Amino acid sequence: MKRAWWKEQVVYQIYPRSFCDSNGDGIGDLNGIRSRLDYLQALGVRILWLSPIYRSPNDDNGYDIADYQAIMEDFGTMEDFDALLADVHARGMRLVMDLVVNHTSDEHPWFVESRSSRDNPKRDFYIWREGKADGTPPTNWGGCFSGSAWERDEGSGMYYLHFFSKKQPDLNWENPAVRDAVFDMMTWWCEKGIDGFRMDVISMISKPQEPWTDAPTYGGLYGSSEVTCNGPRVHEFLQEMNRRVLSRYDLMTVGETAGVTIEEAKRYANVDGTELNMVFQFEHVGLDAGPDGKWCTKRISIPALKANLSRWQQELEGKAWNSLFFCNHDQPRVASRLGDQSPRSAKCIATALHLMQGTPYVYQGEELGMTNYPFTSLEEFRDIESLNAFRELTQAGLREPEELFRAIAYKSRDNARTPMQWDDTENAGFTTGTPWIAVNPNYRTINANAEQADPDSVWHYYRKLIALRQDSPWSDVVVYGHYALLAPEDEAVFAFTRTLEERKLLIVCNLSAERRTFRVPEEVVWTRSDQILGNMDGTLEREMSLAPWQAGVWSL
Ligand code: TEU
Ligand code: CA
């Protein structure tokens, strides 16, 4: 397998708004990030990915960009950014930027011009259509944040397409001038010296072939937005981007590809390098969705999770490259979702994730075992997706408010967005002011300071996992070794091997709160074994009695 730095290093995702506030306005910022680089270096991560830091009216916390080449005032200035980039590089780390080019903000000058008249030169930068004869939108398509994906503009009476909020109009990638403008902007950032892009909903940039028709509603109010994933020209557009920008620099690229299948991923992340390095797939974090979608409190089934992850491991090997994640700024906290919020469960889940083949992503606070927030009222939410869903589904009489509230409290993106817990002082050391979103009250026990001082903490366990992959005698096996699942039918234990030539690792994780007996399948043989990492002392035996959430990695 071809070596690459982005296969061998661990990525850390920063959600700047919630990471560290340097000036007491309650909002994290670039100087806050700069002040925490020692912390990140001590953890060992080598690549930092920043969620959007560009000028934005914050309808969707920066995923609605009004100027791609300016820094959001809340976060600082371009000088602050340049200083951050220099500091990151001085430590031998790399910085990856979020690239949000499926849509802009409606306050972006391109859109302001586009909506100003039907014959404005920028009109065709966005997707404008006439409504149906009966006065309804062009199609029944729904947006990901509730409501129609079409918004009628008073000025021209036409509708523009927005698959996210109505303040996030979709760009028209069919227009070559849009592609030129986007590629120029990307080149400008590359020339600044950034090290890569995480590409927001890049699987949605190519819209379906016309004529457009209504989509199935699956019992909801609107047609499914899946119509727009993996569109007919998406690979052509990415190959063009690759030729014109990506291939000219040494970058890491990861596509956020909602609706991606294994077959599609093999194209997006093909080993020939004509598109992207890797993609985020979402099947595994969709396993706890119900018939009505994500808003339910169902738990992820462990056999289903094992089967799904294993399919991706097997099918991409040698053909594309996996990204490994349970957490990001759109997902609830994994310690609450898969685990029971205990430190041991957080370590167990991390072991399973970090020992697979692919590039692991750590989302801020995950390395502390941060948990979901104990929401008790709607006023505590800030997220547009959560708030819109509650309003729409209760007003339409589709869901009971109490039941829906529990589901949103469990799944809301805001669970990931409460402030990073640095220490046990007021507001967890995140800000000296009033935080823009409440701090999780468990910060007095779950915080970076306390965990760095405790050799048995979740933090130190993540540090060891990262070091095992990046700087240990086992690095090559962890990065490049072949993955094979063991005991697929086991209800709770996730066990697999990683093999590189004659070297082999065995990973056993009891993903349950019960003691489990586990028989290591006969195909796995050893004469001596050392536990090279584990969340408890563990001796490898043919028949093992595993404690709740016990995890171990043995070299055979
Ligand atoms: O998310 C894209 C996406 O697929 C969302 O529908 C996501 O699945 C949803 O938020 C989870 O419920 C990206 C960003 O990661 C997200 O933060 C943005 O809000 C969205 O694009 C629009 O830019
Ligand atoms: Ca601030």
Coordinates of C-alpha atoms and ligand atoms in Angstrom, one line a residue:
M1 CA 0.0 0.0 0.0
K2 CA 1.3 3.4 -0.9
R3 CA 2.5 5.5 2.1
A4 CA 1.1 9.0 2.8
W5 CA 1.3 11.3 5.8
W6 CA -2.4 11.7 5.9
K7 CA -2.8 7.9 6.4
E8 CA -0.3 7.8 9.3
Q9 CA -1.4 10.8 11.4
V10 CA -4.3 11.5 13.7
V11 CA -6.7 14.4 13.0
Y12 CA -8.2 16.6 15.7
Q13 CA -11.3 18.6 14.9
I14 CA -11.7 22.0 16.4
Y15 CA -15.1 23.7 16.5
P16 CA -13.7 27.2 17.1
R17 CA -16.9 28.7 18.6
S18 CA -16.7 26.2 21.5
F19 CA -13.0 25.6 21.9
C20 CA -11.4 28.4 23.8
D21 CA -12.3 32.1 24.3
S22 CA -9.4 34.5 24.6
N23 CA -11.2 37.8 25.1
G24 CA -14.1 37.1 27.4
D25 CA -16.9 37.6 24.9
G26 CA -18.2 34.1 25.5
I27 CA -17.2 32.9 22.0
G28 CA -14.1 30.8 21.2
D29 CA -11.6 32.4 18.8
L30 CA -8.4 32.0 16.9
N31 CA -6.2 33.3 19.7
G32 CA -7.9 30.9 22.0
I33 CA -6.8 28.0 19.7
R34 CA -3.3 29.4 19.6
S35 CA -3.2 29.4 23.4
R36 CA -4.0 25.6 23.5
L37 CA -1.5 24.3 21.0
D38 CA 0.7 23.0 23.8
Y39 CA -2.3 20.9 24.9
L40 CA -2.8 19.5 21.4
Q41 CA 0.8 18.7 21.0
A42 CA 0.9 16.9 24.3
L43 CA -2.0 14.8 23.1
G44 CA 0.0 14.0 20.1
V45 CA -2.4 14.8 17.2
R46 CA -0.6 16.1 14.1
I47 CA -3.3 17.5 11.9
L48 CA -5.8 20.1 13.0
W49 CA -9.1 20.6 11.2
L50 CA -10.9 23.8 11.9
S51 CA -14.7 24.1 11.3
P52 CA -15.4 27.2 9.4
I53 CA -13.8 30.5 10.6
Y54 CA -14.8 32.7 7.7
R55 CA -17.0 35.8 7.8
S56 CA -20.6 34.7 8.4
P57 CA -23.9 35.9 9.8
N58 CA -24.0 32.6 11.8
D59 CA -27.3 31.3 10.8
D60 CA -25.6 27.8 10.9
N61 CA -22.5 28.7 13.0
G62 CA -20.2 29.6 10.1
Y63 CA -21.4 27.0 7.6
D64 CA -23.1 29.9 5.9
I65 CA -20.2 31.9 4.5
A66 CA -20.5 35.6 3.4
D67 CA -16.8 36.0 2.5
Y68 CA -14.5 33.1 1.9
Q69 CA -11.4 35.2 2.2
A70 CA -12.1 37.0 5.5
I71 CA -12.2 35.8 9.1
M72 CA -15.4 36.0 11.2
E73 CA -15.1 39.0 13.4
D74 CA -16.0 36.9 16.5
F75 CA -13.0 34.7 15.8
G76 CA -10.4 37.4 15.1
T77 CA -8.5 38.8 12.1
M78 CA -6.5 37.5 9.2
E79 CA -3.4 38.4 11.1
D80 CA -4.5 36.1 13.9
F81 CA -5.0 33.4 11.4
D82 CA -1.6 33.8 9.9
A83 CA -0.1 33.7 13.3
L84 CA -2.0 30.5 14.1
L85 CA -0.9 28.9 10.9
A86 CA 2.7 29.8 11.6
D87 CA 2.5 28.5 15.2
V88 CA 0.9 25.2 14.0
H89 CA 3.7 24.7 11.4
A90 CA 6.4 25.6 13.9
R91 CA 5.3 22.6 16.0
G92 CA 5.4 20.3 13.0
M93 CA 1.6 20.1 12.9
R94 CA -0.7 20.7 9.9
L95 CA -3.8 22.8 9.5
V96 CA -6.8 21.7 7.4
M97 CA -9.6 24.1 6.6
D98 CA -13.3 23.5 6.1
L99 CA -14.4 24.2 2.6
V100 CA -18.1 25.0 2.3
V101 CA -18.9 25.3 -1.4
N102 CA -22.2 23.6 -1.9
H103 CA -23.8 26.8 -0.7
T104 CA -22.9 30.3 0.5
S105 CA -24.7 32.6 2.9
D106 CA -27.5 34.7 1.4
E107 CA -25.4 37.6 2.6
H108 CA -22.5 36.7 0.3
P109 CA -22.0 39.4 -2.4
W110 CA -22.5 36.8 -5.1
F111 CA -26.0 36.1 -3.8
V112 CA -26.9 39.7 -3.1
E113 CA -26.1 40.4 -6.8
S114 CA -27.8 37.2 -8.0
R115 CA -31.1 38.0 -6.3
S116 CA -31.0 41.7 -7.4
S117 CA -32.5 41.0 -10.9
R118 CA -33.2 38.2 -13.4
D119 CA -30.5 39.4 -15.7
N120 CA -27.7 40.2 -13.2
P121 CA -24.4 38.6 -14.4
K122 CA -24.4 36.6 -11.1
R123 CA -27.9 35.4 -11.5
D124 CA -26.8 32.0 -12.7
F125 CA -24.4 31.5 -9.8
Y126 CA -27.4 30.1 -7.9
I127 CA -30.3 27.9 -8.8
W128 CA -33.4 29.9 -9.7
R129 CA -36.7 28.3 -11.0
E130 CA -40.3 29.3 -11.5
G131 CA -42.9 27.9 -9.1
K132 CA -45.5 25.5 -10.2
A133 CA -48.7 26.8 -11.8
D134 CA -50.6 26.3 -8.5
G135 CA -48.3 28.7 -6.7
T136 CA -46.3 26.1 -4.9
P137 CA -42.5 25.6 -5.1
P138 CA -40.9 24.0 -8.2
T139 CA -40.7 20.6 -6.5
N140 CA -41.7 19.1 -3.1
W141 CA -38.0 18.8 -2.0
G142 CA -37.4 19.4 1.7
G143 CA -34.3 21.0 3.2
C144 CA -32.1 19.3 5.8
F145 CA -33.2 21.9 8.4
S146 CA -37.0 21.4 7.9
G147 CA -39.3 23.3 5.5
S148 CA -39.1 23.4 1.7
A149 CA -35.7 23.4 0.0
W150 CA -37.1 26.3 -2.1
E151 CA -37.5 29.9 -1.0
R152 CA -39.6 32.4 -3.0
D153 CA -37.8 35.7 -3.6
E154 CA -40.2 38.7 -3.5
G155 CA -38.2 40.7 -6.0
S156 CA -38.4 38.4 -9.1
G157 CA -41.1 36.1 -7.8
M158 CA -38.8 33.1 -8.6
Y159 CA -37.6 30.5 -6.1
Y160 CA -34.0 29.7 -5.2
L161 CA -32.8 26.3 -4.1
H162 CA -31.4 25.8 -0.6
F163 CA -30.8 22.3 0.8
F164 CA -29.9 23.7 4.2
S165 CA -31.4 26.9 5.8
K166 CA -33.0 29.6 3.6
K167 CA -29.9 31.7 4.4
Q168 CA -27.7 29.0 2.7
P169 CA -28.6 29.2 -1.1
D170 CA -27.0 26.4 -3.1
L171 CA -24.4 27.3 -5.7
N172 CA -24.9 26.3 -9.3
W173 CA -21.9 24.1 -10.1
E174 CA -23.1 23.7 -13.7
N175 CA -22.0 27.2 -14.3
P176 CA -18.2 27.2 -15.2
A177 CA -17.9 30.7 -13.7
V178 CA -18.8 29.3 -10.3
R179 CA -16.2 26.6 -10.6
D180 CA -13.6 29.2 -11.6
A181 CA -14.4 31.4 -8.6
V182 CA -14.3 28.4 -6.1
F183 CA -11.0 27.1 -7.5
D184 CA -9.5 30.6 -7.4
M185 CA -10.5 30.9 -3.8
M186 CA -9.1 27.5 -2.9
T187 CA -5.8 28.3 -4.7
W188 CA -5.6 31.5 -2.6
W189 CA -5.7 29.5 0.6
C190 CA -3.3 26.9 -0.7
E191 CA -0.8 29.7 -1.5
K192 CA -1.1 30.8 2.1
G193 CA 0.2 27.4 3.1
I194 CA -2.7 25.5 4.5
D195 CA -2.5 21.7 4.4
G196 CA -5.8 20.5 3.2
F197 CA -9.6 20.8 3.0
R198 CA -12.5 19.0 4.7
M199 CA -15.2 19.5 2.1
D200 CA -18.7 20.1 3.4
V201 CA -21.5 18.1 1.8
I202 CA -19.4 17.8 -1.3
S203 CA -21.6 14.9 -2.4
M204 CA -24.4 17.4 -3.0
I205 CA -22.8 19.8 -5.4
S206 CA -24.1 18.2 -8.6
K207 CA -27.9 18.5 -8.7
P208 CA -30.1 15.8 -10.4
Q209 CA -30.6 15.9 -14.2
E210 CA -33.6 18.0 -15.2
P211 CA -36.6 17.9 -15.6
W212 CA -36.9 17.8 -11.8
T213 CA -39.8 15.9 -10.2
D214 CA -41.2 15.5 -6.7
A215 CA -39.4 13.0 -4.5
P216 CA -40.8 10.4 -2.1
T217 CA -41.9 11.9 1.2
Y218 CA -41.4 8.8 3.5
G219 CA -44.3 9.9 5.6
G220 CA -42.9 13.4 6.2
L221 CA -44.0 16.7 4.9
Y222 CA -41.5 17.1 2.1
G223 CA -39.7 15.1 -0.5
S224 CA -36.4 13.5 0.6
S225 CA -33.2 15.5 0.1
E226 CA -31.4 12.3 -0.9
V227 CA -32.3 13.3 -4.5
T228 CA -29.3 15.5 -4.5
C229 CA -26.5 13.1 -3.2
N230 CA -23.9 11.8 -5.6
G231 CA -25.4 13.7 -8.6
P232 CA -24.5 12.9 -12.2
R233 CA -21.5 15.3 -12.5
V234 CA -20.0 15.1 -9.0
H235 CA -17.0 13.1 -10.0
E236 CA -16.4 15.2 -13.0
F237 CA -16.4 18.3 -10.9
L238 CA -14.1 16.8 -8.3
Q239 CA -11.6 15.6 -11.0
E240 CA -11.6 19.1 -12.4
M241 CA -10.9 20.5 -8.9
N242 CA -8.2 18.0 -8.4
R243 CA -6.5 18.9 -11.7
R244 CA -6.8 22.6 -11.3
V245 CA -6.1 22.9 -7.5
L246 CA -5.5 19.9 -5.3
S247 CA -2.8 18.1 -7.4
R248 CA -0.7 21.2 -7.3
Y249 CA -0.1 21.1 -3.6
D250 CA 0.7 18.5 -0.8
L251 CA -2.7 18.4 0.8
M252 CA -5.0 16.2 2.8
T253 CA -8.6 16.1 1.4
V254 CA -11.6 14.6 3.0
G255 CA -15.1 14.8 1.5
E256 CA -18.1 15.0 3.8
T257 CA -20.3 12.8 1.6
A258 CA -23.8 12.5 2.9
G259 CA -25.5 9.6 1.2
V260 CA -22.3 7.9 0.1
T261 CA -22.3 4.2 -0.6
I262 CA -19.2 2.0 -0.7
E263 CA -19.3 1.9 -4.5
E264 CA -19.4 5.7 -4.6
A265 CA -16.6 6.0 -2.0
K266 CA -14.4 3.9 -4.1
R267 CA -14.7 6.6 -6.8
Y268 CA -14.4 9.7 -4.5
A269 CA -11.4 8.3 -2.6
N270 CA -9.8 6.2 -5.3
V271 CA -6.2 5.2 -4.8
D272 CA -5.2 6.8 -8.1
G273 CA -5.7 10.1 -6.4
T274 CA -7.8 11.7 -9.1
E275 CA -10.4 13.0 -6.6
L276 CA -10.1 13.1 -2.8
N277 CA -8.0 11.2 -0.2
M278 CA -10.9 9.9 1.8
V279 CA -14.5 10.5 2.6
F280 CA -16.7 10.6 5.7
Q281 CA -19.4 8.0 5.4
F282 CA -22.5 8.1 7.6
E283 CA -24.0 4.7 7.5
H284 CA -22.6 3.7 10.9
V285 CA -23.9 6.8 12.7
G286 CA -27.3 6.3 11.0
L287 CA -27.8 2.9 12.6
D288 CA -29.8 4.4 15.5
A289 CA -32.2 6.2 13.1
G290 CA -35.8 5.1 13.2
P291 CA -38.5 5.0 10.5
D292 CA -39.0 8.7 11.0
G293 CA -35.3 9.5 10.7
K294 CA -32.7 10.6 13.2
W295 CA -35.1 11.9 15.9
C296 CA -35.5 8.9 18.2
T297 CA -33.7 7.4 21.3
K298 CA -33.0 4.0 19.8
R299 CA -29.5 2.7 20.5
I300 CA -27.0 1.4 17.9
S301 CA -27.0 -2.4 17.7
I302 CA -23.5 -3.7 18.2
P303 CA -23.7 -6.5 15.7
A304 CA -25.0 -4.1 13.1
L305 CA -22.2 -1.6 13.9
K306 CA -19.6 -4.3 13.5
A307 CA -21.1 -5.5 10.2
N308 CA -21.2 -2.1 8.8
L309 CA -17.7 -1.0 9.8
S310 CA -16.3 -4.3 8.6
R311 CA -17.9 -4.0 5.2
W312 CA -16.2 -0.6 4.8
Q313 CA -12.9 -2.0 6.0
Q314 CA -13.0 -4.9 3.7
E315 CA -14.3 -3.2 0.6
L316 CA -12.1 -0.1 0.6
E317 CA -8.9 -2.0 1.3
G318 CA -6.5 -1.4 -1.5
K319 CA -9.1 0.6 -3.5
A320 CA -9.7 3.7 -1.4
W321 CA -9.0 4.9 2.1
N322 CA -11.3 5.0 5.2
S323 CA -11.8 7.8 7.6
L324 CA -12.6 6.7 11.2
F325 CA -14.9 8.7 13.3
F326 CA -17.8 8.5 15.8
C327 CA -17.9 12.2 16.8
N328 CA -18.0 15.5 15.0
H329 CA -19.9 18.8 15.5
D330 CA -23.1 17.2 14.0
Q331 CA -23.2 14.1 16.2
P332 CA -24.1 13.5 19.8
R333 CA -21.3 12.5 22.1
V334 CA -20.2 8.9 21.6
A335 CA -19.6 8.3 25.4
S336 CA -23.3 8.8 25.8
R337 CA -24.5 7.3 22.5
L338 CA -22.5 4.0 22.4
G339 CA -21.1 4.1 25.9
D340 CA -22.6 4.5 29.4
Q341 CA -20.7 7.8 30.1
S342 CA -18.1 6.0 32.2
P343 CA -14.4 6.6 31.4
R344 CA -13.9 2.9 30.8
S345 CA -16.6 2.9 28.1
A346 CA -15.0 5.9 26.4
K347 CA -11.7 4.1 26.3
C348 CA -13.2 0.9 25.0
I349 CA -15.0 2.7 22.1
A350 CA -11.8 4.6 21.3
T351 CA -9.8 1.4 21.1
A352 CA -12.2 -0.1 18.6
L353 CA -12.2 3.0 16.4
H354 CA -8.5 3.8 16.5
L355 CA -7.3 0.2 15.8
M356 CA -9.2 0.0 12.5
Q357 CA -7.6 0.8 9.1
G358 CA -8.1 4.4 8.1
T359 CA -7.3 7.9 9.4
P360 CA -8.8 8.5 12.9
Y361 CA -10.5 11.8 13.8
V362 CA -10.8 13.0 17.4
Y363 CA -13.4 15.6 17.9
Q364 CA -12.7 18.2 20.7
G365 CA -13.5 16.8 24.1
E366 CA -13.9 13.3 22.9
E367 CA -10.4 12.7 24.3
L368 CA -11.8 13.6 27.7
G369 CA -14.8 11.4 27.5
M370 CA -17.1 14.4 27.3
T371 CA -20.8 13.4 27.4
N372 CA -24.1 14.7 26.1
Y373 CA -25.6 17.7 27.8
P374 CA -28.6 17.2 30.2
F375 CA -31.0 19.3 28.3
T376 CA -34.3 20.1 30.2
S377 CA -35.7 23.0 28.1
L378 CA -35.9 24.2 24.5
E379 CA -34.2 27.5 25.5
E380 CA -31.0 25.6 26.1
F381 CA -30.7 24.8 22.4
R382 CA -28.9 27.0 19.9
D383 CA -28.8 24.7 16.8
I384 CA -31.0 25.6 13.9
E385 CA -31.6 22.0 12.9
S386 CA -32.8 21.0 16.4
L387 CA -35.0 24.1 16.9
N388 CA -36.6 23.9 13.4
A389 CA -37.3 20.2 13.7
F390 CA -39.1 20.7 17.0
R391 CA -41.2 23.5 15.7
E392 CA -42.1 21.8 12.4
L393 CA -42.9 18.3 13.7
T394 CA -44.9 19.4 16.7
Q395 CA -46.8 22.1 14.8
A396 CA -47.7 19.6 12.1
G397 CA -49.0 17.2 14.8
L398 CA -46.5 14.5 13.6
R399 CA -44.9 14.1 17.0
E400 CA -45.8 14.5 20.7
P401 CA -43.7 17.4 22.2
E402 CA -42.4 15.5 25.2
E403 CA -41.4 12.5 23.3
L404 CA -39.7 14.6 20.5
F405 CA -37.9 16.7 23.1
R406 CA -36.3 13.5 24.6
A407 CA -35.2 12.5 21.1
I408 CA -33.8 15.9 20.3
A409 CA -32.0 16.1 23.6
Y410 CA -30.4 12.8 22.9
K411 CA -29.4 13.5 19.3
S412 CA -29.0 17.2 19.0
R413 CA -25.9 18.6 17.4
D414 CA -25.7 20.9 20.4
N415 CA -24.4 18.0 22.5
A416 CA -21.2 18.3 20.6
R417 CA -21.1 22.0 20.8
T418 CA -21.1 22.8 24.5
P419 CA -17.8 24.4 25.5
M420 CA -14.6 22.4 25.8
Q421 CA -14.0 21.5 29.4
W422 CA -10.5 22.8 30.3
D423 CA -10.5 22.9 34.1
D424 CA -12.8 23.0 37.2
T425 CA -13.0 26.8 37.4
E426 CA -16.2 28.7 36.4
N427 CA -17.3 27.9 32.8
A428 CA -14.8 25.1 32.7
G429 CA -12.0 27.6 31.8
F430 CA -13.6 28.1 28.4
T431 CA -14.4 31.8 29.0
T432 CA -14.3 34.5 31.6
G433 CA -17.6 35.9 30.2
T434 CA -21.0 34.3 29.5
P435 CA -20.6 31.3 27.2
W436 CA -22.8 31.4 24.0
I437 CA -24.1 28.0 24.9
A438 CA -24.2 26.4 28.4
V439 CA -21.2 24.4 29.8
N440 CA -22.0 20.8 30.7
P441 CA -22.3 20.7 34.5
N442 CA -20.1 17.6 34.7
Y443 CA -17.0 19.8 33.9
R444 CA -15.9 19.6 37.6
T445 CA -14.9 16.0 37.1
I446 CA -14.5 15.8 33.3
N447 CA -11.9 18.4 32.3
A448 CA -8.5 18.5 30.7
N449 CA -6.6 19.7 33.7
A450 CA -7.7 16.9 36.0
E451 CA -7.3 14.3 33.3
Q452 CA -3.8 15.4 32.3
A453 CA -2.8 14.9 36.0
D454 CA -4.4 11.4 36.2
P455 CA -2.3 8.7 34.4
D456 CA -5.4 6.5 34.3
S457 CA -7.7 9.1 32.5
V458 CA -9.4 8.9 29.2
W459 CA -7.1 11.7 28.0
H460 CA -3.9 9.6 28.7
Y461 CA -5.5 6.6 27.0
Y462 CA -6.1 8.7 23.9
R463 CA -2.6 9.9 24.0
K464 CA -1.4 6.3 24.1
L465 CA -3.7 5.2 21.3
I466 CA -2.4 8.1 19.1
A467 CA 1.2 7.2 20.0
L468 CA 0.6 3.6 19.2
R469 CA -0.4 4.6 15.7
Q470 CA 2.1 7.3 15.0
D471 CA 5.3 6.5 17.0
S472 CA 5.5 2.9 18.1
P473 CA 7.0 -0.3 16.8
W474 CA 3.5 -1.2 15.8
S475 CA 2.7 1.9 13.7
D476 CA 2.9 0.2 10.3
V477 CA 0.6 -2.6 11.5
V478 CA -1.9 -0.1 12.9
V479 CA -1.9 2.0 9.8
Y480 CA -1.5 -0.4 7.0
G481 CA -2.3 -3.9 8.4
H482 CA -5.1 -6.0 6.9
Y483 CA -8.3 -6.0 8.9
A484 CA -10.3 -9.2 9.7
L485 CA -13.4 -9.3 11.9
L486 CA -13.7 -12.2 14.4
A487 CA -17.0 -13.6 15.9
P488 CA -19.3 -11.4 13.8
E489 CA -22.4 -12.7 15.6
D490 CA -21.3 -11.8 19.1
E491 CA -23.8 -9.4 20.5
A492 CA -21.4 -7.2 22.5
V493 CA -17.8 -8.0 21.8
F494 CA -16.1 -6.3 18.8
A495 CA -12.9 -8.3 18.1
F496 CA -10.7 -8.2 15.1
T497 CA -7.1 -8.7 13.9
R498 CA -4.7 -6.5 12.0
T499 CA -2.0 -8.2 10.1
L500 CA 1.0 -7.0 8.2
E501 CA 3.2 -9.7 6.8
E502 CA 4.1 -11.9 9.9
R503 CA 3.1 -9.3 12.5
K504 CA -0.4 -9.5 14.0
L505 CA -2.4 -7.5 16.5
L506 CA -5.6 -8.8 18.2
I507 CA -8.1 -6.3 19.4
V508 CA -10.9 -7.3 21.8
C509 CA -13.5 -4.7 23.0
N510 CA -16.5 -5.6 25.1
L511 CA -18.9 -2.9 24.0
S512 CA -21.4 -3.5 26.8
A513 CA -22.0 -2.7 30.5
E514 CA -22.1 -6.5 31.3
R515 CA -19.4 -9.0 32.0
R516 CA -19.1 -11.2 28.9
T517 CA -17.5 -14.5 28.2
F518 CA -15.6 -14.4 24.9
R519 CA -13.9 -17.3 23.1
V520 CA -11.1 -16.2 20.8
P521 CA -11.8 -18.2 17.6
E522 CA -9.4 -21.1 16.8
E523 CA -8.1 -19.4 13.7
V524 CA -6.2 -17.0 15.9
V525 CA -3.1 -18.6 17.3
W526 CA -0.4 -17.4 19.6
T527 CA 2.5 -18.9 21.5
R528 CA 3.1 -15.8 23.6
S529 CA 1.2 -12.6 23.7
D530 CA 1.7 -9.1 25.3
Q531 CA -1.1 -6.7 26.0
I532 CA 0.4 -3.6 24.3
L533 CA -2.5 -1.4 25.3
G534 CA -5.7 -1.8 27.3
N535 CA -8.1 -0.1 29.6
M536 CA -7.5 -2.8 32.3
D537 CA -4.8 -5.4 32.9
G538 CA -5.6 -8.2 30.6
T539 CA -4.1 -11.7 30.0
L540 CA -5.0 -13.2 26.7
E541 CA -6.8 -16.6 27.1
R542 CA -8.7 -18.8 24.7
E543 CA -11.7 -18.3 26.8
M544 CA -11.9 -14.8 28.3
S545 CA -14.1 -13.4 31.0
L546 CA -14.3 -9.7 30.0
A547 CA -15.3 -7.0 32.5
P548 CA -17.9 -4.4 31.4
W549 CA -16.3 -2.2 28.7
Q550 CA -13.0 -4.0 28.9
A551 CA -10.7 -3.5 25.9
G552 CA -7.3 -4.7 25.0
V553 CA -4.8 -4.9 22.2
W554 CA -2.4 -7.9 22.1
S555 CA 0.6 -8.5 19.9
L556 CA 0.7 -12.2 18.8
Ligands
TEU1 O1 -23.5 18.7 7.4 C1 -24.1 18.0 6.3 C2 -25.1 17.1 6.6 O2 -25.2 16.1 5.9 C3 -26.1 17.4 7.6 O3 -27.3 17.1 7.1 C4 -25.8 16.6 8.8 O4 -26.0 15.3 8.5 C5 -26.8 17.1 9.8 O5 -26.3 18.3 10.3 C6 -26.8 16.1 11.0 O6 -28.0 16.1 11.5 C7 -22.6 19.7 7.0 C8 -22.0 20.3 8.3 O7 -21.2 19.4 8.9 C9 -23.1 20.9 9.1 O8 -22.6 21.3 10.4 C10 -23.8 22.0 8.3 O9 -24.9 22.4 9.1 C11 -24.2 21.5 7.0 O10 -23.3 20.7 6.3 C12 -24.5 22.7 6.1 O11 -23.4 23.3 5.8
CA2 CA -13.8 35.4 22.0

